[in-house]
């Protein structure tokens, strides 16, 4: 199916509104399946497109477009929709805090590694990086929405509710930023350890010896190692900094699954400190996870975006926290982008599946998370067509290995990528009870999002065509997984609809997958909003056609009297001149369109010439 972000997003919104609003009132559903992560994802399904796409704005009732109002009719009319969102956001902010302090617990998203042992209530209350990141994105979207909406309503009671909600949202944003800062970690690896040997195999791809890997690692990361070692702002312990100075050590950096054990507290102003509440000591082992690293970086990208800067929604303390996260984001981005392309002729990323160091797990999902970081790196820096083409090949292989393209075999283990998903042990959680796991089932939507983002980067029509074909195939797969009966019709996720041998779906919709679909469609909107690829091969014939058309038009006007302005002949000449002028304007940006216009002008001029010859004119 073709990617039509506006139409498809409206379908998602219609299904979401039908499921979430009862008689115009927001309904969360059964409390058993709720968590701070899922509730934030659910609200982002609405707020993220509404704040990223001009046509989907909900903060100004006077500009809400007709098809948007129709899709959200279950929420009310254009004036009622923003009020319903204020209510839902207020319920979210009130429902996910302990006392006055915001909480970011994983709740039912956590699973027990032992099916026979139940997790304790204390374990389910542990904060998780997914919640920190989703809350950052949600709070930024909410603050932007409220800032505009406040100027569009004059009702005092509504203004008071908005001001109270803005205060709660800002407090949650501050707490989420603190949580992300305290979940960042640098893991030093002894090359002789099991983890070290695993990292050597990953980087060397069995083509390089241990000594060669170590030497190249030191050369590649000399400056980054020095930055990490000497940066007081990272809050690393003296032991970690000392280990980093050892040239016989490798290292990794990124985000753990929660606040790391022994993480220093973040100094805050007294007012913020009272709002954020006590900073937990942390239980996560200080090792980075690829999944949580990518999730954290996605939230930080929203934090550092131009839109956040233009709206001015961050207070001075949040700006300071954002700068501290920027440093960690830059370090992590540089590290993993370099690891993915450690050897120019043999990228570790191309050796699928990727194997993690600390957790000793391998999966196509981890390869995709590394791709996500590399895509972000390519979006920030200029990339070569060669690198992009290599990455396109990786994406095509991931789609095939994930059984998104191509057929499946009986009892195909690849289906497990989608259902039940990839289970990841949460190291350190065993201190509170049974070991906990985190299950990731968003392989297909993550793949779709990164493919669409790569389309935005492509400057080659050949690569763009391969990526668009792949994106449409992945969208077919994703769209086929919409729920068609029961609770949540039109939402996600029913893997059995495309893979009948997969486990039956849970009763409630997956807000994780639904929110990821919304992200994909926003990325597709960004793709279509940018200019098309300029083909150098088409530019030359376009210019030649324009030159020929201009010459023939000049000869026509020179040899024959100018017709009266209001006659059909006069209008015909003006139309030809306008099309030729537009072709000249577009030739640098859209040479294909310019060529089409010039060829049409040439055809019309030739028709006129033949008509004159038939009438006996010279």
PDB file of C-alpha atoms in Angstrom, residues 296-441:
ATOM      1  CA  UNK A 296      16.375   7.715  25.658  1.00  0.00           C
ATOM      2  CA  UNK A 297      17.994   9.314  22.615  1.00  0.00           C
ATOM      3  CA  UNK A 298      14.622   9.614  20.850  1.00  0.00           C
ATOM      4  CA  UNK A 299      13.259  11.582  23.807  1.00  0.00           C
ATOM      5  CA  UNK A 300      16.362  13.775  23.980  1.00  0.00           C
ATOM      6  CA  UNK A 301      16.030  14.573  20.265  1.00  0.00           C
ATOM      7  CA  UNK A 302      12.568  16.013  21.001  1.00  0.00           C
ATOM      8  CA  UNK A 303      14.089  17.959  23.902  1.00  0.00           C
ATOM      9  CA  UNK A 304      16.817  19.495  21.723  1.00  0.00           C
ATOM     10  CA  UNK A 305      14.602  20.141  18.670  1.00  0.00           C
ATOM     11  CA  UNK A 306      14.154  23.523  17.024  1.00  0.00           C
ATOM     12  CA  UNK A 307      10.466  23.414  17.903  1.00  0.00           C
ATOM     13  CA  UNK A 308      11.228  23.190  21.633  1.00  0.00           C
ATOM     14  CA  UNK A 309      13.622  26.123  21.284  1.00  0.00           C
ATOM     15  CA  UNK A 310      11.130  28.255  19.334  1.00  0.00           C
ATOM     16  CA  UNK A 311       8.251  27.595  21.738  1.00  0.00           C
ATOM     17  CA  UNK A 312      10.410  28.468  24.754  1.00  0.00           C
ATOM     18  CA  UNK A 313       8.712  25.913  27.020  1.00  0.00           C
ATOM     19  CA  UNK A 314      11.804  25.091  29.112  1.00  0.00           C
ATOM     20  CA  UNK A 315      12.554  27.023  32.283  1.00  0.00           C
ATOM     21  CA  UNK A 316      16.193  27.909  33.160  1.00  0.00           C
ATOM     22  CA  UNK A 317      16.740  24.790  35.253  1.00  0.00           C
ATOM     23  CA  UNK A 318      15.317  22.517  32.551  1.00  0.00           C
ATOM     24  CA  UNK A 319      17.608  24.200  30.028  1.00  0.00           C
ATOM     25  CA  UNK A 320      20.578  23.336  32.236  1.00  0.00           C
ATOM     26  CA  UNK A 321      19.429  19.712  32.522  1.00  0.00           C
ATOM     27  CA  UNK A 322      18.879  19.608  28.749  1.00  0.00           C
ATOM     28  CA  UNK A 323      22.474  20.735  28.139  1.00  0.00           C
ATOM     29  CA  UNK A 324      23.736  17.983  30.438  1.00  0.00           C
ATOM     30  CA  UNK A 325      21.705  15.457  28.445  1.00  0.00           C
ATOM     31  CA  UNK A 326      23.008  16.941  25.189  1.00  0.00           C
ATOM     32  CA  UNK A 327      26.557  16.061  26.269  1.00  0.00           C
ATOM     33  CA  UNK A 328      25.551  12.471  27.015  1.00  0.00           C
ATOM     34  CA  UNK A 329      23.607  12.251  23.752  1.00  0.00           C
ATOM     35  CA  UNK A 330      26.592  13.490  21.735  1.00  0.00           C
ATOM     36  CA  UNK A 331      28.973  11.047  23.409  1.00  0.00           C
ATOM     37  CA  UNK A 332      26.632   8.106  22.920  1.00  0.00           C
ATOM     38  CA  UNK A 333      25.857   9.060  19.328  1.00  0.00           C
ATOM     39  CA  UNK A 334      29.533   9.279  18.413  1.00  0.00           C
ATOM     40  CA  UNK A 335      30.383   6.025  20.154  1.00  0.00           C
ATOM     41  CA  UNK A 336      27.731   3.765  18.632  1.00  0.00           C
ATOM     42  CA  UNK A 337      27.956   5.311  15.154  1.00  0.00           C
ATOM     43  CA  UNK A 338      31.681   4.552  15.215  1.00  0.00           C
ATOM     44  CA  UNK A 339      31.156   1.031  16.569  1.00  0.00           C
ATOM     45  CA  UNK A 340      28.587   0.259  13.866  1.00  0.00           C
ATOM     46  CA  UNK A 341      31.153   1.213  11.189  1.00  0.00           C
ATOM     47  CA  UNK A 342      34.263   0.143  13.086  1.00  0.00           C
ATOM     48  CA  UNK A 343      35.914  -1.302   9.968  1.00  0.00           C
ATOM     49  CA  UNK A 344      35.334   0.513   6.687  1.00  0.00           C
ATOM     50  CA  UNK A 345      35.315  -2.649   4.583  1.00  0.00           C
ATOM     51  CA  UNK A 346      33.470  -4.831   7.087  1.00  0.00           C
ATOM     52  CA  UNK A 347      30.947  -2.988   9.227  1.00  0.00           C
ATOM     53  CA  UNK A 348      30.022  -4.875  12.416  1.00  0.00           C
ATOM     54  CA  UNK A 349      26.464  -3.720  11.696  1.00  0.00           C
ATOM     55  CA  UNK A 350      26.413  -5.807   8.520  1.00  0.00           C
ATOM     56  CA  UNK A 351      27.045  -8.963  10.561  1.00  0.00           C
ATOM     57  CA  UNK A 352      23.434  -9.778  11.465  1.00  0.00           C
ATOM     58  CA  UNK A 353      22.283 -10.498  14.164  1.00  0.00           C
ATOM     59  CA  UNK A 354      24.016  -8.116  16.563  1.00  0.00           C
ATOM     60  CA  UNK A 355      25.228  -9.598  19.866  1.00  0.00           C
ATOM     61  CA  UNK A 356      25.080  -7.466  23.009  1.00  0.00           C
ATOM     62  CA  UNK A 357      28.072  -7.312  25.319  1.00  0.00           C
ATOM     63  CA  UNK A 358      26.771  -7.334  28.886  1.00  0.00           C
ATOM     64  CA  UNK A 359      23.560  -9.297  28.335  1.00  0.00           C
ATOM     65  CA  UNK A 360      25.164 -11.787  25.881  1.00  0.00           C
ATOM     66  CA  UNK A 361      22.049 -11.806  23.691  1.00  0.00           C
ATOM     67  CA  UNK A 362      21.798 -11.743  19.914  1.00  0.00           C
ATOM     68  CA  UNK A 363      18.863 -10.704  17.790  1.00  0.00           C
ATOM     69  CA  UNK A 364      17.879  -8.834  14.658  1.00  0.00           C
ATOM     70  CA  UNK A 365      16.182  -6.419  17.036  1.00  0.00           C
ATOM     71  CA  UNK A 366      19.555  -5.295  18.386  1.00  0.00           C
ATOM     72  CA  UNK A 367      20.851  -4.825  14.837  1.00  0.00           C
ATOM     73  CA  UNK A 368      17.858  -2.563  14.223  1.00  0.00           C
ATOM     74  CA  UNK A 369      18.571  -0.502  17.356  1.00  0.00           C
ATOM     75  CA  UNK A 370      22.119   0.129  16.140  1.00  0.00           C
ATOM     76  CA  UNK A 371      20.661   1.133  12.749  1.00  0.00           C
ATOM     77  CA  UNK A 372      18.465   3.641  14.613  1.00  0.00           C
ATOM     78  CA  UNK A 373      21.522   5.326  16.120  1.00  0.00           C
ATOM     79  CA  UNK A 374      23.284   5.350  12.764  1.00  0.00           C
ATOM     80  CA  UNK A 375      20.237   6.938  11.103  1.00  0.00           C
ATOM     81  CA  UNK A 376      20.298   9.709  13.719  1.00  0.00           C
ATOM     82  CA  UNK A 377      23.991  10.212  12.994  1.00  0.00           C
ATOM     83  CA  UNK A 378      23.300  10.464   9.261  1.00  0.00           C
ATOM     84  CA  UNK A 379      20.507  12.974   9.908  1.00  0.00           C
ATOM     85  CA  UNK A 380      22.978  15.224  11.739  1.00  0.00           C
ATOM     86  CA  UNK A 381      25.946  14.930   9.384  1.00  0.00           C
ATOM     87  CA  UNK A 382      26.322  14.689   5.645  1.00  0.00           C
ATOM     88  CA  UNK A 383      26.536  11.073   4.574  1.00  0.00           C
ATOM     89  CA  UNK A 384      27.837   9.493   1.403  1.00  0.00           C
ATOM     90  CA  UNK A 385      25.648   7.662  -1.092  1.00  0.00           C
ATOM     91  CA  UNK A 386      27.941   4.671  -0.593  1.00  0.00           C
ATOM     92  CA  UNK A 387      27.207   4.488   3.147  1.00  0.00           C
ATOM     93  CA  UNK A 388      23.507   5.010   2.549  1.00  0.00           C
ATOM     94  CA  UNK A 389      23.400   2.248  -0.039  1.00  0.00           C
ATOM     95  CA  UNK A 390      25.104  -0.144   2.377  1.00  0.00           C
ATOM     96  CA  UNK A 391      22.564   0.735   5.052  1.00  0.00           C
ATOM     97  CA  UNK A 392      19.698   0.156   2.611  1.00  0.00           C
ATOM     98  CA  UNK A 393      21.044  -3.354   2.128  1.00  0.00           C
ATOM     99  CA  UNK A 394      21.046  -3.894   5.900  1.00  0.00           C
ATOM    100  CA  UNK A 395      17.416  -2.742   6.124  1.00  0.00           C
ATOM    101  CA  UNK A 396      16.343  -5.085   3.334  1.00  0.00           C
ATOM    102  CA  UNK A 397      18.038  -8.017   5.069  1.00  0.00           C
ATOM    103  CA  UNK A 398      16.410  -7.142   8.394  1.00  0.00           C
ATOM    104  CA  UNK A 399      12.982  -7.021   6.750  1.00  0.00           C
ATOM    105  CA  UNK A 400      13.592 -10.423   5.215  1.00  0.00           C
ATOM    106  CA  UNK A 401      14.996 -11.990   8.382  1.00  0.00           C
ATOM    107  CA  UNK A 402      12.058 -10.553  10.343  1.00  0.00           C
ATOM    108  CA  UNK A 403       9.660 -12.259   7.892  1.00  0.00           C
ATOM    109  CA  UNK A 404       8.177  -8.926   6.903  1.00  0.00           C
ATOM    110  CA  UNK A 405       9.167  -9.559   3.313  1.00  0.00           C
ATOM    111  CA  UNK A 406       9.415 -13.079   1.942  1.00  0.00           C
ATOM    112  CA  UNK A 407       7.638 -16.180   3.203  1.00  0.00           C
ATOM    113  CA  UNK A 408       7.715 -17.988   6.533  1.00  0.00           C
ATOM    114  CA  UNK A 409       8.366 -21.604   7.360  1.00  0.00           C
ATOM    115  CA  UNK A 410       6.554 -23.780   9.857  1.00  0.00           C
ATOM    116  CA  UNK A 411       7.499 -22.939  13.460  1.00  0.00           C
ATOM    117  CA  UNK A 412       9.632 -20.097  12.148  1.00  0.00           C
ATOM    118  CA  UNK A 413      11.559 -18.595  15.113  1.00  0.00           C
ATOM    119  CA  UNK A 414      11.683 -15.209  13.374  1.00  0.00           C
ATOM    120  CA  UNK A 415       8.000 -14.705  14.185  1.00  0.00           C
ATOM    121  CA  UNK A 416       9.078 -14.373  17.802  1.00  0.00           C
ATOM    122  CA  UNK A 417      10.462 -10.928  16.928  1.00  0.00           C
ATOM    123  CA  UNK A 418       6.844  -9.732  16.672  1.00  0.00           C
ATOM    124  CA  UNK A 419       5.066 -11.984  19.147  1.00  0.00           C
ATOM    125  CA  UNK A 420       5.836 -12.414  21.968  1.00  0.00           C
ATOM    126  CA  UNK A 421       8.857 -10.207  21.190  1.00  0.00           C
ATOM    127  CA  UNK A 422      12.456 -10.102  22.375  1.00  0.00           C
ATOM    128  CA  UNK A 423      12.794 -10.548  26.138  1.00  0.00           C
ATOM    129  CA  UNK A 424      15.680  -8.750  27.793  1.00  0.00           C
ATOM    130  CA  UNK A 425      16.870  -9.436  31.381  1.00  0.00           C
ATOM    131  CA  UNK A 426      16.978  -6.343  33.565  1.00  0.00           C
ATOM    132  CA  UNK A 427      20.292  -6.734  35.387  1.00  0.00           C
ATOM    133  CA  UNK A 428      20.072  -5.694  39.024  1.00  0.00           C
ATOM    134  CA  UNK A 429      16.331  -6.300  39.372  1.00  0.00           C
ATOM    135  CA  UNK A 430      16.997  -9.626  41.144  1.00  0.00           C
ATOM    136  CA  UNK A 431      17.914  -7.656  44.265  1.00  0.00           C
ATOM    137  CA  UNK A 432      14.228  -6.920  44.839  1.00  0.00           C
ATOM    138  CA  UNK A 433      12.790 -10.358  44.043  1.00  0.00           C
ATOM    139  CA  UNK A 434      12.471 -12.560  40.950  1.00  0.00           C
ATOM    140  CA  UNK A 435      14.616 -11.433  38.016  1.00  0.00           C
ATOM    141  CA  UNK A 436      12.696  -9.043  35.774  1.00  0.00           C
ATOM    142  CA  UNK A 437      12.590  -8.835  31.993  1.00  0.00           C
ATOM    143  CA  UNK A 438      11.494  -6.245  29.443  1.00  0.00           C
ATOM    144  CA  UNK A 439       9.845  -7.477  26.242  1.00  0.00           C
ATOM    145  CA  UNK A 440      10.273  -5.559  22.990  1.00  0.00           C
ATOM    146  CA  UNK A 441       7.755  -6.328  20.228  1.00  0.00           C
TER     147      UNK A 441
END
